[in-house]
Every structure is written in C-alpha cells, then in structure tokens.
Short mmCIF file of C-alpha atoms and ligand atoms in Angstrom, two decimals:
data_model
loop_
_atom_site.label_atom_id
_atom_site.label_comp_id
_atom_site.label_asym_id
_atom_site.label_seq_id
_atom_site.Cartn_x
_atom_site.Cartn_y
_atom_site.Cartn_z
CA UNK A 6 9.88 -48.79 -29.11
CA UNK A 7 7.68 -48.28 -26.05
CA UNK A 8 9.54 -47.46 -22.85
CA UNK A 9 7.97 -49.15 -19.82
CA UNK A 10 9.54 -46.99 -17.09
CA UNK A 11 7.07 -44.12 -16.61
CA UNK A 12 7.97 -40.45 -16.95
CA UNK A 13 7.13 -38.94 -13.55
CA UNK A 14 5.21 -35.69 -13.30
CA UNK A 15 4.96 -33.32 -10.33
CA UNK A 16 1.80 -31.24 -10.47
CA UNK A 17 2.40 -27.95 -8.65
CA UNK A 18 -1.09 -26.58 -7.97
CA UNK A 19 -4.42 -28.37 -8.25
CA UNK A 20 -7.01 -25.63 -8.60
CA UNK A 21 -9.17 -24.73 -11.62
CA UNK A 22 -6.50 -25.71 -14.15
CA UNK A 23 -4.48 -28.27 -12.17
CA UNK A 24 -7.48 -30.41 -11.24
CA UNK A 25 -8.39 -30.66 -14.97
CA UNK A 26 -4.78 -31.54 -15.85
CA UNK A 27 -4.88 -34.36 -13.31
CA UNK A 28 -8.26 -35.57 -14.60
CA UNK A 29 -7.15 -35.68 -18.24
CA UNK A 30 -3.83 -37.36 -17.32
CA UNK A 31 -5.83 -40.10 -15.61
CA UNK A 32 -8.67 -40.55 -18.10
CA UNK A 33 -6.43 -40.32 -21.18
CA UNK A 34 -3.53 -42.27 -19.75
CA UNK A 35 -3.44 -44.94 -22.44
CA UNK A 36 -3.66 -42.48 -25.30
CA UNK A 37 -0.94 -40.30 -23.75
CA UNK A 38 1.30 -43.34 -23.33
CA UNK A 39 0.81 -44.28 -27.01
CA UNK A 40 1.39 -40.72 -28.23
CA UNK A 41 4.51 -40.17 -26.09
CA UNK A 42 6.02 -43.63 -26.32
CA UNK A 43 6.21 -44.09 -22.57
CA UNK A 44 3.69 -43.99 -19.70
CA UNK A 45 3.35 -40.74 -17.77
CA UNK A 46 2.66 -41.01 -14.11
CA UNK A 47 1.28 -38.34 -11.74
CA UNK A 48 3.90 -38.75 -9.03
CA UNK A 49 2.96 -35.93 -6.64
CA UNK A 50 0.53 -33.03 -6.28
CA UNK A 51 1.57 -29.91 -4.37
CA UNK A 52 -1.21 -27.74 -2.92
CA UNK A 53 -1.80 -25.18 -0.17
CA UNK A 54 -4.72 -26.90 1.62
CA UNK A 55 -3.97 -30.63 1.95
CA UNK A 56 -7.30 -31.53 3.59
CA UNK A 57 -9.42 -30.24 0.69
CA UNK A 58 -11.29 -33.11 -1.02
CA UNK A 59 -9.97 -33.48 -4.60
CA UNK A 60 -11.98 -35.80 -6.79
CA UNK A 61 -9.91 -38.40 -8.65
CA UNK A 62 -6.63 -37.52 -6.81
CA UNK A 63 -5.06 -40.19 -4.62
CA UNK A 64 -4.63 -38.41 -1.26
CA UNK A 65 -1.27 -40.18 -0.84
CA UNK A 66 0.09 -38.01 -3.68
CA UNK A 67 -0.86 -34.71 -2.05
CA UNK A 68 1.73 -32.61 -0.29
CA UNK A 69 2.17 -29.04 0.86
CA UNK A 70 5.95 -29.27 0.38
CA UNK A 71 6.42 -28.58 -3.34
CA UNK A 72 10.16 -28.09 -2.88
CA UNK A 73 10.65 -31.55 -1.31
CA UNK A 74 8.60 -33.07 -4.14
CA UNK A 75 10.94 -31.55 -6.73
CA UNK A 76 14.05 -32.57 -4.74
CA UNK A 77 13.14 -36.15 -4.10
CA UNK A 78 15.07 -37.37 -7.17
CA UNK A 79 12.56 -39.19 -9.36
CA UNK A 80 10.61 -36.33 -11.04
CA UNK A 81 11.10 -35.81 -14.80
CA UNK A 82 8.67 -32.96 -15.48
CA UNK A 83 6.96 -30.31 -13.32
CA UNK A 84 3.68 -28.65 -14.27
CA UNK A 85 3.44 -25.26 -12.53
CA UNK A 86 -0.19 -24.17 -12.22
CA UNK A 87 0.02 -22.28 -8.93
CA UNK A 88 0.17 -18.84 -10.50
CA UNK A 89 1.66 -15.58 -9.26
CA UNK A 90 5.34 -14.73 -8.79
CA UNK A 91 6.33 -16.58 -5.62
CA UNK A 92 6.64 -19.44 -4.82
CA UNK A 93 6.16 -20.27 -8.51
CA UNK A 94 9.47 -18.67 -9.60
CA UNK A 95 11.55 -20.38 -6.92
CA UNK A 96 9.87 -23.71 -7.63
CA UNK A 97 10.59 -23.44 -11.36
CA UNK A 98 14.26 -22.63 -10.77
CA UNK A 99 14.44 -25.46 -8.23
CA UNK A 100 13.03 -27.80 -10.88
CA UNK A 101 15.76 -26.73 -13.36
CA UNK A 102 18.43 -27.13 -10.65
CA UNK A 103 17.25 -30.71 -10.26
CA UNK A 104 17.14 -31.66 -13.98
CA UNK A 105 13.37 -31.27 -14.29
CA UNK A 106 11.73 -29.68 -17.36
CA UNK A 107 8.82 -27.38 -16.75
CA UNK A 108 5.40 -26.71 -18.27
CA UNK A 109 3.78 -23.53 -16.89
CA UNK A 110 0.54 -21.59 -17.44
CA UNK A 111 1.89 -18.61 -15.50
CA UNK A 112 1.75 -15.53 -17.74
CA UNK A 113 2.36 -13.10 -14.87
CA UNK A 114 5.65 -14.78 -14.03
CA UNK A 115 6.75 -15.28 -17.67
CA UNK A 116 6.04 -11.63 -18.48
CA UNK A 117 8.04 -10.48 -15.46
CA UNK A 118 10.92 -12.94 -15.39
CA UNK A 119 10.71 -14.84 -18.69
CA UNK A 120 14.25 -13.94 -19.73
CA UNK A 121 15.85 -15.29 -16.53
CA UNK A 122 13.69 -18.45 -16.57
CA UNK A 123 14.51 -19.15 -20.23
CA UNK A 124 18.22 -18.64 -19.46
CA UNK A 125 17.99 -21.02 -16.51
CA UNK A 126 16.27 -23.68 -18.70
CA UNK A 127 18.86 -23.28 -21.42
CA UNK A 128 21.79 -23.50 -19.00
CA UNK A 129 20.36 -26.69 -17.53
CA UNK A 130 19.58 -28.14 -21.03
CA UNK A 131 15.90 -28.41 -20.18
CA UNK A 132 12.51 -27.32 -21.58
CA UNK A 133 10.28 -24.46 -20.47
CA UNK A 134 6.95 -24.68 -22.30
CA UNK A 135 4.02 -22.28 -21.72
CA UNK A 136 1.30 -22.61 -24.37
CA UNK A 137 -1.42 -22.22 -21.70
CA UNK A 138 -0.06 -18.89 -20.55
CA UNK A 139 -1.59 -17.11 -23.54
CA UNK A 140 -5.20 -17.45 -24.77
CA UNK A 141 -6.17 -20.63 -22.90
CA UNK A 142 -6.81 -23.53 -25.25
CA UNK A 143 -5.82 -21.73 -28.45
CA UNK A 144 -2.60 -23.05 -30.01
CA UNK A 145 -0.83 -19.73 -30.47
CA UNK A 146 2.56 -19.77 -28.72
CA UNK A 147 3.77 -22.87 -30.59
CA UNK A 148 2.48 -21.73 -34.04
CA UNK A 149 4.18 -18.37 -33.55
CA UNK A 150 7.37 -19.83 -32.12
CA UNK A 151 7.62 -22.67 -34.58
CA UNK A 152 5.27 -22.65 -37.58
CA UNK A 153 5.88 -18.93 -38.29
CA UNK A 154 9.60 -19.04 -37.41
CA UNK A 155 10.50 -18.58 -41.08
CA UNK A 156 8.18 -15.57 -41.65
CA UNK A 157 8.21 -11.99 -40.39
CA UNK A 158 5.37 -11.02 -38.08
CA UNK A 159 4.49 -7.28 -38.30
CA UNK A 160 1.33 -7.01 -36.24
CA UNK A 161 -0.65 -8.93 -33.68
CA UNK A 162 -4.10 -7.78 -32.51
CA UNK A 163 -6.47 -9.72 -30.34
CA UNK A 164 -8.70 -10.40 -27.42
CA UNK A 165 -6.48 -12.27 -24.93
CA UNK A 166 -8.44 -12.06 -21.71
CA UNK A 167 -11.51 -14.22 -21.29
CA UNK A 168 -12.85 -12.60 -18.13
CA UNK A 169 -13.00 -9.05 -19.53
CA UNK A 170 -14.44 -10.27 -22.82
CA UNK A 171 -17.09 -12.11 -20.85
CA UNK A 172 -17.93 -8.95 -18.86
CA UNK A 173 -17.95 -6.61 -21.88
CA UNK A 174 -20.06 -9.10 -23.87
CA UNK A 175 -22.64 -9.35 -21.06
CA UNK A 176 -22.74 -5.56 -20.60
CA UNK A 177 -23.29 -5.13 -24.33
CA UNK A 178 -25.68 -7.97 -25.08
CA UNK A 179 -27.77 -8.24 -21.90
CA UNK A 180 -27.19 -4.87 -20.26
CA UNK A 181 -25.76 -6.71 -17.20
CA UNK A 182 -23.92 -4.63 -14.61
CA UNK A 183 -20.12 -4.85 -14.31
CA UNK A 184 -20.05 -6.53 -10.89
CA UNK A 185 -22.76 -9.08 -11.74
CA UNK A 186 -20.85 -10.09 -14.89
CA UNK A 187 -17.50 -10.28 -13.04
CA UNK A 188 -19.03 -12.49 -10.31
CA UNK A 189 -20.31 -14.88 -13.03
CA UNK A 190 -16.89 -15.00 -14.74
CA UNK A 191 -15.24 -15.75 -11.36
CA UNK A 192 -17.73 -18.52 -10.61
CA UNK A 193 -16.98 -20.08 -14.01
CA UNK A 194 -13.25 -20.22 -13.17
CA UNK A 195 -12.17 -17.66 -15.77
CA UNK A 196 -10.88 -14.94 -13.47
CA UNK A 197 -7.45 -14.79 -11.84
CA UNK A 198 -7.15 -15.37 -8.06
CA UNK A 199 -7.21 -11.55 -7.83
CA UNK A 200 -9.56 -10.42 -10.63
CA UNK A 201 -7.95 -6.96 -10.60
CA UNK A 202 -5.34 -8.57 -12.82
CA UNK A 203 -8.07 -9.21 -15.40
CA UNK A 204 -10.16 -6.03 -15.19
CA UNK A 205 -7.26 -3.62 -14.93
CA UNK A 206 -5.61 -5.24 -17.95
CA UNK A 207 -2.51 -6.69 -16.18
CA UNK A 208 -3.29 -10.25 -17.33
CA UNK A 209 -3.76 -9.09 -20.96
CA UNK A 210 -0.61 -7.00 -20.69
CA UNK A 211 1.40 -10.01 -19.49
CA UNK A 212 0.12 -12.01 -22.44
CA UNK A 213 0.88 -9.08 -24.74
CA UNK A 214 4.45 -8.97 -23.47
CA UNK A 215 4.90 -12.71 -24.07
CA UNK A 216 3.37 -12.54 -27.58
CA UNK A 217 5.37 -9.45 -28.55
CA UNK A 218 8.58 -11.16 -27.51
CA UNK A 219 7.79 -14.18 -29.66
CA UNK A 220 6.40 -12.19 -32.60
CA UNK A 221 9.29 -9.75 -32.89
CA UNK A 222 12.15 -11.93 -31.49
CA UNK A 223 12.90 -9.35 -28.86
CA UNK A 224 12.50 -8.95 -25.15
CA UNK A 225 9.31 -7.19 -24.04
CA UNK A 226 8.58 -6.97 -20.34
CA UNK A 227 5.27 -6.30 -18.60
CA UNK A 228 6.43 -2.70 -17.81
CA UNK A 229 7.00 -2.07 -21.52
CA UNK A 230 3.34 -2.65 -22.31
CA UNK A 231 1.03 0.38 -22.20
CA UNK A 232 -2.00 -0.70 -20.19
CA UNK A 233 -5.53 0.56 -19.50
CA UNK A 234 -8.16 -1.64 -17.89
CA UNK A 235 -11.87 -1.80 -18.66
CA UNK A 236 -13.43 -0.74 -15.33
CA UNK A 237 -14.32 2.72 -16.69
CA UNK A 238 -16.25 1.40 -19.66
CA UNK A 239 -19.87 2.45 -19.15
CA UNK A 240 -23.33 1.74 -20.57
CA UNK A 241 -23.10 5.21 -22.19
CA UNK A 242 -19.90 4.13 -23.99
CA UNK A 243 -21.72 1.07 -25.37
CA UNK A 244 -24.63 3.28 -26.47
CA UNK A 245 -22.21 5.66 -28.22
CA UNK A 246 -20.35 2.71 -29.81
CA UNK A 247 -23.65 1.32 -31.07
CA UNK A 248 -24.53 4.64 -32.73
CA UNK A 249 -21.25 4.36 -34.62
CA UNK A 250 -21.91 0.72 -35.64
CA UNK A 251 -19.25 -0.47 -33.17
CA UNK A 252 -18.82 -2.48 -30.00
CA UNK A 253 -16.16 -2.30 -27.27
CA UNK A 254 -13.45 -4.92 -26.65
CA UNK A 255 -10.31 -4.98 -24.51
CA UNK A 256 -7.61 -5.37 -27.13
CA UNK A 257 -3.92 -6.26 -27.07
CA UNK A 258 -2.17 -4.66 -30.04
CA UNK A 259 1.50 -5.32 -30.90
CA UNK A 260 3.09 -3.56 -33.84
CA UNK A 261 6.43 -3.36 -35.57
CA UNK A 262 7.16 0.24 -36.64
CA UNK A 263 7.06 0.94 -40.39
CA UNK A 264 10.84 1.35 -40.45
CA UNK A 265 11.20 -1.97 -38.60
CA UNK A 266 13.46 -0.32 -35.99
CA UNK A 267 11.11 -0.47 -32.97
CA UNK A 268 7.92 -2.06 -31.68
CA UNK A 269 4.94 -1.01 -29.61
CA UNK A 270 2.80 -3.05 -27.24
CA UNK A 271 -0.44 -1.88 -25.70
CA UNK A 272 -3.64 -3.10 -24.01
CA UNK A 273 -6.71 -0.91 -23.74
CA UNK A 274 -10.43 -0.92 -24.42
CA UNK A 275 -11.27 0.13 -27.97
CA UNK A 276 -14.28 0.54 -30.19
CA UNK A 277 -14.29 -1.79 -33.15
CA UNK A 278 -16.78 -1.96 -36.02
CA UNK A 279 -19.49 -4.63 -35.67
CA UNK A 280 -18.32 -5.92 -39.07
CA UNK A 281 -14.83 -6.71 -37.69
CA UNK A 282 -14.38 -10.43 -36.83
CA UNK A 283 -13.24 -9.54 -33.31
CA UNK A 284 -16.61 -7.89 -32.64
CA UNK A 285 -18.36 -11.29 -32.74
CA UNK A 286 -16.01 -12.93 -30.20
CA UNK A 287 -18.44 -13.67 -27.35
CA UNK A 288 -18.26 -14.83 -23.70
CA UNK A 289 -14.80 -15.95 -22.54
CA UNK A 290 -13.58 -16.71 -26.03
CA UNK A 291 -10.31 -15.22 -27.27
CA UNK A 292 -9.25 -14.40 -30.81
CA UNK A 293 -5.92 -13.22 -32.13
CA UNK A 294 -5.02 -11.85 -35.58
CA UNK A 295 -1.44 -12.34 -36.63
CA UNK A 296 -0.21 -10.45 -39.68
CA UNK A 297 2.91 -11.91 -41.19
CA UNK A 298 4.76 -10.76 -44.28
CA UNK A 299 4.50 -13.95 -46.30
CA UNK A 300 1.57 -15.77 -44.64
CA UNK A 301 -0.75 -12.74 -44.67
CA UNK A 302 -3.47 -12.47 -42.02
CA UNK A 303 -4.06 -15.45 -39.74
CA UNK A 304 -6.76 -15.71 -37.12
CA UNK A 305 -6.60 -17.92 -34.03
CA UNK A 306 -9.86 -18.39 -32.16
CA UNK A 307 -11.14 -20.46 -29.25
CA UNK A 308 -11.81 -20.74 -25.52
CA UNK A 309 -9.44 -18.32 -23.75
CA UNK A 310 -9.97 -19.41 -20.15
CA UNK A 311 -11.41 -22.15 -17.95
CA UNK A 312 -10.10 -25.35 -16.40
CA UNK A 313 -10.51 -27.91 -19.17
CA UNK A 314 -9.57 -25.65 -22.13
CA UNK A 315 -6.43 -24.48 -20.36
CA UNK A 316 -5.58 -28.05 -19.34
CA UNK A 317 -5.73 -29.01 -23.00
CA UNK A 318 -2.88 -26.57 -23.71
CA UNK A 319 -0.94 -27.83 -20.67
CA UNK A 320 -1.32 -31.45 -21.79
CA UNK A 321 -0.15 -30.56 -25.31
CA UNK A 322 3.00 -29.08 -23.78
CA UNK A 323 3.42 -32.12 -21.52
CA UNK A 324 3.36 -34.49 -24.51
CA UNK A 325 5.89 -32.32 -26.34
CA UNK A 326 8.23 -32.09 -23.38
CA UNK A 327 7.94 -35.86 -22.73
CA UNK A 328 8.79 -36.55 -26.39
CA UNK A 329 11.79 -34.21 -26.17
CA UNK A 330 12.96 -35.99 -23.03
CA UNK A 331 12.78 -39.41 -24.70
CA UNK A 332 14.66 -38.03 -27.73
CA UNK A 333 17.23 -36.50 -25.33
CA UNK A 334 16.52 -33.13 -26.98
CA UNK A 335 14.96 -29.80 -26.07
CA UNK A 336 12.45 -27.64 -27.89
CA UNK A 337 13.11 -24.06 -29.02
CA UNK A 338 14.19 -21.64 -26.32
CA UNK A 339 13.83 -17.86 -26.17
CA UNK A 340 14.60 -15.96 -29.39
CA UNK A 341 15.45 -12.35 -28.60
CA UNK A 342 18.20 -11.62 -31.09
CA UNK A 343 16.62 -8.51 -32.70
CA UNK A 344 16.80 -6.49 -29.46
CA UNK A 345 14.29 -3.94 -30.75
CA UNK A 346 13.43 -1.02 -28.46
CA UNK A 347 9.81 -0.66 -27.32
CA UNK A 348 8.49 2.79 -28.23
CA UNK A 349 6.21 4.72 -25.87
CA UNK A 350 2.43 4.92 -26.31
CA UNK A 351 2.71 8.51 -27.58
CA UNK A 352 4.26 7.17 -30.81
CA UNK A 353 1.36 4.82 -31.56
CA UNK A 354 -0.86 6.06 -34.39
CA UNK A 355 -4.54 5.52 -33.66
CA UNK A 356 -8.00 7.16 -33.70
CA UNK A 357 -10.00 8.63 -30.78
CA UNK A 358 -13.67 8.77 -30.00
CA UNK A 359 -14.19 11.65 -27.55
CA UNK A 360 -17.42 12.59 -25.75
CA UNK A 361 -17.56 16.19 -24.46
CA UNK A 362 -20.13 18.21 -22.56
CA UNK A 363 -20.01 21.80 -23.84
CA UNK A 364 -21.89 25.07 -23.62
CA UNK A 365 -24.43 25.29 -26.48
CA UNK A 366 -23.62 28.75 -27.85
CA UNK A 367 -22.11 30.32 -30.98
CA UNK A 368 -18.43 29.66 -31.60
CA UNK A 369 -18.05 26.64 -29.30
CA UNK A 370 -17.79 24.14 -32.10
CA UNK A 371 -15.21 26.35 -33.86
CA UNK A 372 -13.20 26.62 -30.59
CA UNK A 373 -13.22 22.85 -30.17
CA UNK A 374 -12.25 22.29 -33.83
CA UNK A 375 -9.39 24.79 -33.46
CA UNK A 376 -8.08 22.82 -30.48
CA UNK A 377 -7.85 19.68 -32.63
CA UNK A 378 -6.24 21.59 -35.51
CA UNK A 379 -3.61 23.15 -33.21
CA UNK A 380 -2.48 19.66 -32.24
CA UNK A 381 -2.39 18.47 -35.83
CA UNK A 382 -5.37 16.14 -35.32
CA UNK A 383 -7.87 15.89 -38.15
CA UNK A 384 -11.56 15.40 -37.29
CA UNK A 385 -13.45 12.61 -39.09
CA UNK A 386 -17.01 13.11 -37.73
CA UNK A 387 -18.79 15.33 -35.19
CA UNK A 388 -22.18 14.65 -33.65
CA UNK A 389 -23.90 17.24 -31.47
CA UNK A 390 -27.02 17.02 -29.39
CA UNK A 391 -28.19 20.16 -27.54
CA UNK A 392 -30.40 20.49 -24.42
CA UNK A 393 -31.07 23.46 -22.10
CA UNK A 394 -28.08 25.57 -23.17
CA UNK A 395 -25.71 22.60 -22.87
CA UNK A 396 -24.68 20.16 -25.62
CA UNK A 397 -23.02 16.81 -25.83
CA UNK A 398 -20.48 16.56 -28.53
CA UNK A 399 -19.00 13.33 -29.93
CA UNK A 400 -15.88 13.77 -32.03
CA UNK A 401 -14.22 10.95 -33.89
CA UNK A 402 -10.76 11.72 -35.23
CA UNK A 403 -8.70 10.47 -38.15
CA UNK A 404 -5.51 8.59 -37.33
CA UNK A 405 -2.89 10.61 -35.40
CA UNK A 406 -0.06 9.93 -32.93
CA UNK A 407 -1.47 9.14 -29.48
CA UNK A 408 0.64 11.96 -27.98
CA UNK A 409 -1.14 14.49 -30.25
CA UNK A 410 -4.54 13.03 -29.35
CA UNK A 411 -3.92 13.10 -25.61
CA UNK A 412 -2.51 16.65 -25.95
CA UNK A 413 -5.74 17.65 -27.65
CA UNK A 414 -7.84 16.18 -24.82
CA UNK A 415 -5.70 17.99 -22.22
CA UNK A 416 -6.27 21.28 -24.08
CA UNK A 417 -9.99 20.65 -24.47
CA UNK A 418 -10.33 20.13 -20.74
CA UNK A 419 -8.91 23.68 -20.20
CA UNK A 420 -11.46 25.40 -22.44
CA UNK A 421 -14.07 27.43 -20.41
CA UNK A 422 -16.82 26.24 -22.73
CA UNK A 423 -15.97 22.57 -22.19
CA UNK A 424 -17.85 21.43 -19.06
CA UNK A 425 -16.21 18.01 -19.09
CA UNK A 426 -14.73 15.19 -21.15
CA UNK A 427 -17.00 12.25 -20.30
CA UNK A 428 -15.30 9.52 -22.31
CA UNK A 429 -12.23 8.92 -24.44
CA UNK A 430 -11.80 5.69 -26.33
CA UNK A 431 -9.55 4.59 -29.13
CA UNK A 432 -11.13 3.29 -32.34
CA UNK A 433 -9.41 0.25 -33.94
CA UNK A 434 -9.94 -2.32 -36.60
CA UNK A 435 -10.82 -0.24 -39.63
P1 NDP B 511 -6.28 -21.59 -8.72
O1 NDP B 511 -6.21 -20.47 -7.76
O2 NDP B 511 -7.60 -22.21 -9.00
O3 NDP B 511 -5.27 -22.76 -8.27
C1 NDP B 511 -4.06 -22.52 -7.71
C2 NDP B 511 -3.54 -23.80 -7.09
O4 NDP B 511 -2.25 -23.55 -6.54
C3 NDP B 511 -4.41 -24.33 -5.95
O5 NDP B 511 -4.52 -25.72 -6.06
C4 NDP B 511 -3.62 -23.97 -4.69
O6 NDP B 511 -3.81 -24.91 -3.62
C5 NDP B 511 -2.22 -24.07 -5.20
N1 NDP B 511 -1.29 -23.32 -4.41
C6 NDP B 511 -1.34 -22.00 -4.06
N2 NDP B 511 -0.26 -21.66 -3.34
C7 NDP B 511 0.50 -22.77 -3.25
C8 NDP B 511 1.76 -23.06 -2.64
N3 NDP B 511 2.42 -22.11 -1.95
N4 NDP B 511 2.28 -24.30 -2.76
C9 NDP B 511 1.59 -25.26 -3.45
N5 NDP B 511 0.39 -25.02 -4.05
C10 NDP B 511 -0.14 -23.81 -3.94
O7 NDP B 511 -5.60 -21.03 -10.08
P2 NDP B 511 -5.89 -21.47 -11.59
O8 NDP B 511 -5.90 -22.93 -11.66
O9 NDP B 511 -7.07 -20.72 -12.12
O10 NDP B 511 -4.62 -20.86 -12.32
C11 NDP B 511 -3.36 -21.48 -12.23
C12 NDP B 511 -2.43 -20.83 -13.21
O11 NDP B 511 -2.97 -21.00 -14.53
C13 NDP B 511 -2.21 -19.34 -13.07
O12 NDP B 511 -0.91 -18.99 -13.43
C14 NDP B 511 -3.21 -18.74 -14.02
O13 NDP B 511 -2.82 -17.45 -14.47
C15 NDP B 511 -3.09 -19.73 -15.17
N6 NDP B 511 -4.22 -19.80 -16.08
C16 NDP B 511 -5.48 -19.89 -15.58
C17 NDP B 511 -6.53 -20.00 -16.43
C18 NDP B 511 -7.93 -20.09 -15.96
O14 NDP B 511 -8.87 -20.01 -16.82
N7 NDP B 511 -8.19 -20.30 -14.70
C19 NDP B 511 -6.34 -19.93 -17.90
C20 NDP B 511 -4.93 -19.83 -18.31
C21 NDP B 511 -3.93 -19.76 -17.43
P3 NDP B 511 -5.23 -25.15 -2.93
O15 NDP B 511 -6.05 -25.93 -3.92
O16 NDP B 511 -4.93 -25.91 -1.74
O17 NDP B 511 -5.80 -23.76 -2.67
N1 HSE B 512 -7.97 -14.88 -16.16
C1 HSE B 512 -7.59 -15.24 -17.46
C2 HSE B 512 -8.62 -14.80 -18.45
C3 HSE B 512 -7.39 -16.73 -17.57
O1 HSE B 512 -9.72 -14.43 -18.05
O2 HSE B 512 -8.30 -14.78 -19.64
C4 HSE B 512 -6.86 -17.18 -18.89
O3 HSE B 512 -5.56 -16.77 -19.06
#
C-alpha cells in the first residue's frame, strides 16, 4: 500500500554530487515514489554559501545550519555529501542521535572512522549506506556486502580513483602534461576539494580500506593501507612501459595471504600489460576485479567520479534506506568478525621494473646482478643502452617479497658504478 506521508530528506552539501542528487530527486520524484512505496521530499539543503544560485533548488530550503536542520524533528534520512572529516562526522552522529538514517559518499570519513560510525548506527537501530564512497556509479559495495556474502573473497584489484586514471590516461594517450590533465579533471568535477587526496593516493587508499574491510570481513583503516601517489610518474616511465608492452595505472590491490591468516592492502602506480583488461580503462572510469573462491573472477566497470554518476549511487542507497524504514528494518551493518591482521608492505610479493644509470664498463652488469642475487631476487629481463661511457639499464625482476626488492634498490644506490636509480615501479597483472 502506498503511504501518502512523505519521507523527509535532509541534503547536507549541494556541490558537484549534492546538486545532482537534488536534481534527480526532483525530476524522478514519481518513479522514486512508486519504487519506494511513499513519496520522498527534499526537506532542507545545508550548504556553506547560502547566497550561491542553485538551479532547481527552492531557496527557502537552503540553510547554513545543518545541525538545526537535523534537530528540527521531521527528518527521516540525511544524505551527507559535504566531504572531509568535520563537520561531516559530527553531523552524521547528530543524525543518528535524532533517529535519522544516513547515506554518505564520504570515503575519507568512512576509512578513518567507519567502525565508530557503524557502531553508532547499530546502537541507534539505523542505516548507514555508502555505495557512492567507492568507485562512483559502480555498484560494488552492495554486491560485495550482500551478493557475495556467502562466498570467500581472496583478492580485489582495481582502479578506484577517476582523477588519477584521467591524468594517467591523458599523459599516455595524448602526451598531456600532468598539471594540464589535473586541471581538466578538476573542471569536470572529478577531483576532491583538495586534489592532493587524489594524486597522492589518499582517496584510493580510503576506498581500498573500505573495500578490504568488506571483502575480508575485518577492520582495515586508512593507516593500514600502503600508499604511493602518482605525481612521480613521468613521460620516461610511460616510454619504458610501452617498450615492455605495458601501460601505467594507479592500482588498489587487496589480498588475503595464502594461509588465510592475514591480509594486505596497498595503493601505488604499477605497470600492467596492455592485454590486461585494466589497461583499457580510460578517462575517469574505474574498474575493479574481485576474485572469490566460488564465483571466480568478477569485473565491475563504470564511471568512477562525477556529479551524476555518483548521484546515481546515492539515490540507489536512498531508495534502499527508505524501503528499510517503511519495513521498520535495517540493512546489513559492519561485518568485522574475522579480525585479520594487516601485514606490512614488505610481505607483499610483487615484481619490480627498475631503471638505473650506470657506468658502461666491464663488470658493472655482473655487479648489479650480484646485488639482486644477494637479496634473493631473481632477474627476469635486462635491457641495456650505452652512450658516452654511461649506460641506462632496465631490470625487470621475477616475483619476490617487496622487502627484498626495496633492499636490493637500497644496495644498488650504494654501488659506485650506479650513478642513479631513475625509476622504480611495480609490475602487476600478469
Ligand atoms: P563539493 O566540494 O562540490 O561540495 C561540497 C558541498 O558541501 C558544497 O555544497 C558546500 O557548500 C557544502 N559544505 C561545505 N562545508 C559545509 C558545511 N560546513 N556545512 C554545510 N555544507 C557545507 O564536493 P563533491 O560534491 O565533489 O563531493 C562531496 C562528497 O562526495 C565528498 O565526500 C566526496 O569525496 C564524495 N564523492 C565525490 C565524487 C565526485 O566525483 N565529485 C565521487 C564520489 C564521491 P557550498 O556549495 O556553499 O560551497
Ligand atoms: N575524486 C574522486 C575520484 C571522486 O577522482 O575518483 C570519486 O570518488
């Protein structure tokens, strides 16, 4: 039976994502009503700059006092699309204190304080949904939390940041400079308010922490995720990758150890073969491989950033939370029962691509090879190009623990015949 009293929604934030949420709520109002079984009403919009013109938003709904909006007594659901830690965290807990379920797109906050927020939602008997926090429009959180809840996920690898994929794609395909590509990604609404979060890998690391927690039913915090950004990736790296039949992507890789007793979570640029499906993920698209014991390999692909795609994920959560509210139920909360430790990066087994500048004289190659051997690292290929008594050497290793690989690089740097280590990059996806 259709309920006539509307479910009232407080929209906290009305920027790139929030303005699209408001637009879709208005234009699809009848469909949303039919799908939920009750009308949903935009009852208030909290922003920072009240005088800004906001197309399609009734100015009477706009306030700068988000707390008062949540406390006024008639709000059923809050959508938090402000971003950052504060005031978002306090507003979400205020919502729970006032019987209001929450939909959020805030990966930074969930990666930092997810456990406390989930606990607060559970104590209050309310929902905390966050599909939009990971990989924009792509349904990933719900499939992993619900559809794969009966399987065992062993590995997740993907591109989870649209801005950096956009930049790397432009650098690779058009030779665009880093800053030019970043400016374009920012203008298109993909980048975070502070794009350092994107380019230094913090945004991808936050998403990695959230996905690892869901995949392995354990608690993984932002600080547990090994992180390297992509600001050091150069045109020379792309040229070197091309010679190997590879391209470069910023990857998030989450793995359960072979003995099942620990997990690892990391974000860093990596070379991947052009034949790998992730190599063809262009612009701000995201793609995530999930490897589960029974299901096998699943790939999720779609727009990873931008106002409308992210609003699609927010609206999906809004419908789910509204349905739960009408059924007087809540959706699944946090599942962290395995309590698996997160191992350090040194334990990860991977491959390195290392570019060295060395003296071009007898015995240098043998000296370099000995350095790898002493650290237990086996060499896969070596390419050397000499010029004027100097040579550039590109070494690609077989798989070895990251600690052994970084120990090798440290030792190489100390050799008199090694003038410099110009680039180190992991090789994945083979
Ligand atoms: P914007 O910076 O475009 O929007 C932020 C909004 O929050 C603005 O409307 C701003 O008001 C409002 N705001 C800021 N401070 C306050 C405050 N103290 N009280 C009330 N309102 C406030 O961010 P986005 O829309 O891009 O991102 C929002 C969230 O969605 C973030 O968590 C982000 O990580 C996440 N996200 C973003 C995606 C994207 O592609 N952009 C994709 C996936 C997730 P005003 O308009 O007045 O400045
Ligand atoms: N800044 C983020 C990105 C937004 O570029 O992926 C989507 O989470």
